[in-house]
Short mmCIF file of N, CA, C and O in Angstrom, two decimals:
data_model
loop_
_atom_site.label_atom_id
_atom_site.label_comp_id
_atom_site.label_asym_id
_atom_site.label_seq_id
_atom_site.Cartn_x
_atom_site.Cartn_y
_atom_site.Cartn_z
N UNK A 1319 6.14 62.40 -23.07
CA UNK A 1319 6.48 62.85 -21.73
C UNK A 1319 5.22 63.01 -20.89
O UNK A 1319 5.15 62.86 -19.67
N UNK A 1320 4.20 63.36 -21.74
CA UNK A 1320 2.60 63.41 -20.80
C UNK A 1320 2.27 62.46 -20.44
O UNK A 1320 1.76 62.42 -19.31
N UNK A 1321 2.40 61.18 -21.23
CA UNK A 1321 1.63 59.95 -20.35
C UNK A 1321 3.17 59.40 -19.19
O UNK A 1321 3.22 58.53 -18.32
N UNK A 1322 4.00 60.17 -19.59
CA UNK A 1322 5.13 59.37 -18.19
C UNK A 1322 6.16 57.98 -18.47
O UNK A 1322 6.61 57.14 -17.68
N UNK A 1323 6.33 58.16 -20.07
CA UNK A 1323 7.31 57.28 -20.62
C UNK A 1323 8.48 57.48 -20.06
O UNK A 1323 9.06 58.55 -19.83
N UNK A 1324 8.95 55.85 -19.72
CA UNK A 1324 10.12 55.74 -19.16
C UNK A 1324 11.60 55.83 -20.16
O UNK A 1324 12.73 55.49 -19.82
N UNK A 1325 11.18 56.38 -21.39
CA UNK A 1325 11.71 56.68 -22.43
C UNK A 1325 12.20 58.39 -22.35
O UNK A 1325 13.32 58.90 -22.34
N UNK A 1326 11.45 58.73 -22.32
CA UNK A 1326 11.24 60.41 -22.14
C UNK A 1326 12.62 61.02 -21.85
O UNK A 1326 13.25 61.73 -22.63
N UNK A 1327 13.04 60.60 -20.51
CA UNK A 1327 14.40 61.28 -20.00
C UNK A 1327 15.61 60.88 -20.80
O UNK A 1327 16.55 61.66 -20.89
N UNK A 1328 15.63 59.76 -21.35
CA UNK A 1328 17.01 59.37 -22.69
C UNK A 1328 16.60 59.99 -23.68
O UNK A 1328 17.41 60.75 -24.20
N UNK A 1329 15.32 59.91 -24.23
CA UNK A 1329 15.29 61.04 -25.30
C UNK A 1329 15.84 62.18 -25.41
O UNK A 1329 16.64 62.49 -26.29
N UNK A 1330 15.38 63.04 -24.31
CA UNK A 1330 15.95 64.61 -23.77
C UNK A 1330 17.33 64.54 -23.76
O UNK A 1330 17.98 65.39 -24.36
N UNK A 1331 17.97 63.49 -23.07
CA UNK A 1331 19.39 63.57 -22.66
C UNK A 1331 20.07 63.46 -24.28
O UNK A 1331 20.98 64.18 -24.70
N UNK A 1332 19.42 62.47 -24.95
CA UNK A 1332 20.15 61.96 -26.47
C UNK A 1332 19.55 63.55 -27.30
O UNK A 1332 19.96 63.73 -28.45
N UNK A 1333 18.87 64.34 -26.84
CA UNK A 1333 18.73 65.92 -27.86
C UNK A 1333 19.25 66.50 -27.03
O UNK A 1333 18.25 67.15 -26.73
N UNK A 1334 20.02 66.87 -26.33
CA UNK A 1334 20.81 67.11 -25.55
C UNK A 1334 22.55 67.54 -26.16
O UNK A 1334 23.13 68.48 -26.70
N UNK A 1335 22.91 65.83 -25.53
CA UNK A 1335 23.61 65.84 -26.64
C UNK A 1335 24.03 65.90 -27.95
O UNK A 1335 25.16 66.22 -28.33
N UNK A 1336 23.19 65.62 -28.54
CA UNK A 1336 23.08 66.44 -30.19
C UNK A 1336 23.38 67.48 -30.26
O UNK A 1336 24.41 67.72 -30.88
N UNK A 1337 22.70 68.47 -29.73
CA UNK A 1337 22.59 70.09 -29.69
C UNK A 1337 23.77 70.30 -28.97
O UNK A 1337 24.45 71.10 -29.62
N UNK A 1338 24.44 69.91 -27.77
CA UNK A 1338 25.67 70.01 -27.43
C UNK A 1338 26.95 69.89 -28.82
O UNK A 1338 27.65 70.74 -29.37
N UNK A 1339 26.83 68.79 -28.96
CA UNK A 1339 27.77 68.21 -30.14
C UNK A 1339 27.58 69.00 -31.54
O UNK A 1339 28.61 68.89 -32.21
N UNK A 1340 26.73 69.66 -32.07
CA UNK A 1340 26.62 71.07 -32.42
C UNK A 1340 26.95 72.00 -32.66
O UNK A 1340 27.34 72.41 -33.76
N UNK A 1341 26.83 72.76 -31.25
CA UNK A 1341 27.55 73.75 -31.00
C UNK A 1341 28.62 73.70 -30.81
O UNK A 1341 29.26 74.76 -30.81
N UNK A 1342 29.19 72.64 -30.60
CA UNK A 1342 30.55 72.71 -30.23
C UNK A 1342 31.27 72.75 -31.29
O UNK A 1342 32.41 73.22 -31.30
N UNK A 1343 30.41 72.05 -32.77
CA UNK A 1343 31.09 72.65 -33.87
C UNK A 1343 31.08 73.96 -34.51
O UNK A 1343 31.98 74.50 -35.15
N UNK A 1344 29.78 74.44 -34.19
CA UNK A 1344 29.72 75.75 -34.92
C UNK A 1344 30.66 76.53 -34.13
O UNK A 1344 31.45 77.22 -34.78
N UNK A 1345 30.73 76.55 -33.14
CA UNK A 1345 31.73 77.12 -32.22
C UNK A 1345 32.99 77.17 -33.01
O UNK A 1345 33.45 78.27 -33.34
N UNK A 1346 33.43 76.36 -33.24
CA UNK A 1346 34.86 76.10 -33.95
C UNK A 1346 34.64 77.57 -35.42
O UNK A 1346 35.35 78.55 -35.66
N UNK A 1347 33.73 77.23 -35.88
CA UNK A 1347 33.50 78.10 -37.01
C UNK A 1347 33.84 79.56 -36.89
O UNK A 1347 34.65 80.30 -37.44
N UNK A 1348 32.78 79.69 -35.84
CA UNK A 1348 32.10 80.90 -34.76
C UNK A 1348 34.12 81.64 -34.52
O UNK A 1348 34.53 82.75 -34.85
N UNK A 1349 34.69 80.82 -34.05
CA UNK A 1349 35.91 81.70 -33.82
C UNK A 1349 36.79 82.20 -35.26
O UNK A 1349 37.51 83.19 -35.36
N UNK A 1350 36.53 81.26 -36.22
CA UNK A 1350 36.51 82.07 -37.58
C UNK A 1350 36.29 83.11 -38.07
O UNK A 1350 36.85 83.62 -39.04
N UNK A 1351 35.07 83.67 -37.13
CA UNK A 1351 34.61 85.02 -37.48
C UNK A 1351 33.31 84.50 -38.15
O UNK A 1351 32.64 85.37 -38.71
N UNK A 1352 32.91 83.42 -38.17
CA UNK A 1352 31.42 83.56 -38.66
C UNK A 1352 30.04 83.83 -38.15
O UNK A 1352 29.43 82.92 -37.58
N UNK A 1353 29.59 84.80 -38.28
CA UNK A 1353 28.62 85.53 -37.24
C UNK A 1353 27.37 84.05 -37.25
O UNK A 1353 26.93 83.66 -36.16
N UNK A 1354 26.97 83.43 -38.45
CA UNK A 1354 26.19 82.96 -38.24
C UNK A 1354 26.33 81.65 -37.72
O UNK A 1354 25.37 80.93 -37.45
N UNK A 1355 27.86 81.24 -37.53
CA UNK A 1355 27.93 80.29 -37.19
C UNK A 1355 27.53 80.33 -35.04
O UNK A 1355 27.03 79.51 -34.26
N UNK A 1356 27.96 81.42 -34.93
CA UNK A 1356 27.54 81.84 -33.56
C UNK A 1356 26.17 81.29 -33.00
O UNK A 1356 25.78 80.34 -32.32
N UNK A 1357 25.52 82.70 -33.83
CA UNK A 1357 23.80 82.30 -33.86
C UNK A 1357 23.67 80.83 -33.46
O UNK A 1357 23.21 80.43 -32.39
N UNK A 1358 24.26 79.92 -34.72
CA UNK A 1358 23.25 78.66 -34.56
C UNK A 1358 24.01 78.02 -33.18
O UNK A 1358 23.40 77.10 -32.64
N UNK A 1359 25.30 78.45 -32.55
CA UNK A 1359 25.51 77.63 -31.62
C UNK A 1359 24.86 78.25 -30.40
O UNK A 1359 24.42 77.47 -29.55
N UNK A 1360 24.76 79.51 -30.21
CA UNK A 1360 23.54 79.90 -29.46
C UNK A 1360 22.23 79.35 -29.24
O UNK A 1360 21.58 79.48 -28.20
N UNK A 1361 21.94 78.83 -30.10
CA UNK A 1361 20.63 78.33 -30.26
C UNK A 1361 20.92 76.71 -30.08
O UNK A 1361 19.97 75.96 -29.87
N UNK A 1362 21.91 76.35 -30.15
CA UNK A 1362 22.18 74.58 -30.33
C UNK A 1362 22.15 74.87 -28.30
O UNK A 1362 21.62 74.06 -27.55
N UNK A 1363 22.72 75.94 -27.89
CA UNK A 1363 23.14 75.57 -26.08
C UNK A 1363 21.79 75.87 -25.34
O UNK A 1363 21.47 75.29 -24.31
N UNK A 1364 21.11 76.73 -25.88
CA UNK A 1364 19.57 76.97 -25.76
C UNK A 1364 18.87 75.81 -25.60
O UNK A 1364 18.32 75.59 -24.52
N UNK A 1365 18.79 74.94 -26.60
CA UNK A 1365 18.28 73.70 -26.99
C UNK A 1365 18.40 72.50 -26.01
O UNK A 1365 17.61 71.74 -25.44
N UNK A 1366 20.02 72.72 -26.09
CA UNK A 1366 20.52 71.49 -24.93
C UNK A 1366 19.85 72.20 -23.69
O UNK A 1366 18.85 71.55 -23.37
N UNK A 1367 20.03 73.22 -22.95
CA UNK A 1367 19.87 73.17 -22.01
C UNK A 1367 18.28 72.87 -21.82
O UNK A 1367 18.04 72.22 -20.80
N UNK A 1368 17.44 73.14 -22.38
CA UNK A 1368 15.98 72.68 -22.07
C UNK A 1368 15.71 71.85 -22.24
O UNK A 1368 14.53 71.68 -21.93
N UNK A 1369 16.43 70.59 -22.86
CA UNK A 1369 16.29 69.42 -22.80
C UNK A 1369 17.42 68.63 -21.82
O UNK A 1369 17.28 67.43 -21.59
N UNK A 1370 18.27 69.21 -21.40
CA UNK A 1370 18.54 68.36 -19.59
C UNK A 1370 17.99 68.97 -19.08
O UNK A 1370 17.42 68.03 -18.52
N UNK A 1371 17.28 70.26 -18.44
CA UNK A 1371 15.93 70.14 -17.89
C UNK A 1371 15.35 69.23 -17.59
O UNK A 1371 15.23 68.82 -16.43
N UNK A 1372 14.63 68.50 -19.10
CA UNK A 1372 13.30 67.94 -18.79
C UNK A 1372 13.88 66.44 -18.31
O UNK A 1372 13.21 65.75 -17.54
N UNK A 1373 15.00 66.05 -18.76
CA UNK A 1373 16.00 64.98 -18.88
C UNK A 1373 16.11 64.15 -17.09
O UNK A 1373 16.29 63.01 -16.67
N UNK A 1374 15.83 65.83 -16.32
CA UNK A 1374 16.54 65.59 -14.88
C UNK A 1374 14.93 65.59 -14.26
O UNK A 1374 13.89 66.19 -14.55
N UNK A 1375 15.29 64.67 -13.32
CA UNK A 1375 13.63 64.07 -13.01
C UNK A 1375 13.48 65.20 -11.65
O UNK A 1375 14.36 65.80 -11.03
N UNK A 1376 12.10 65.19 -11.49
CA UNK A 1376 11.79 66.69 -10.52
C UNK A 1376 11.61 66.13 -9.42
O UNK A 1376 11.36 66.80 -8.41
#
């Protein structure tokens, strides 16, 4: 992303979605009652969101 790869923003968007796609399972868990399944989807929407951030050009 420092030298200005035109790669950079699909990367972000493709960890993005990962971390989206994720949480959306632990989520499923998470209403199970699994505390830790929470956590990690907390942290999976955390993830996504700082990577569409960098994803979205300034």
């Amino acid at each position: 992303m420092s030298l200005g790869s035109s790669f950079s923003a699909h990367l972000c968007r493709v960890c993005a979605d990962a971390c989206n796609a994720c949480a959306d399972e632990c989520e499923k868990h998470a209403a199970m009652g699994m505390d830790h399944c929470r956590k990690c989807a907390e942290a999976c929407r955390t993830c996504a969101k700082a990577c569409e951030e960098m994803a979205t050009p300034v």
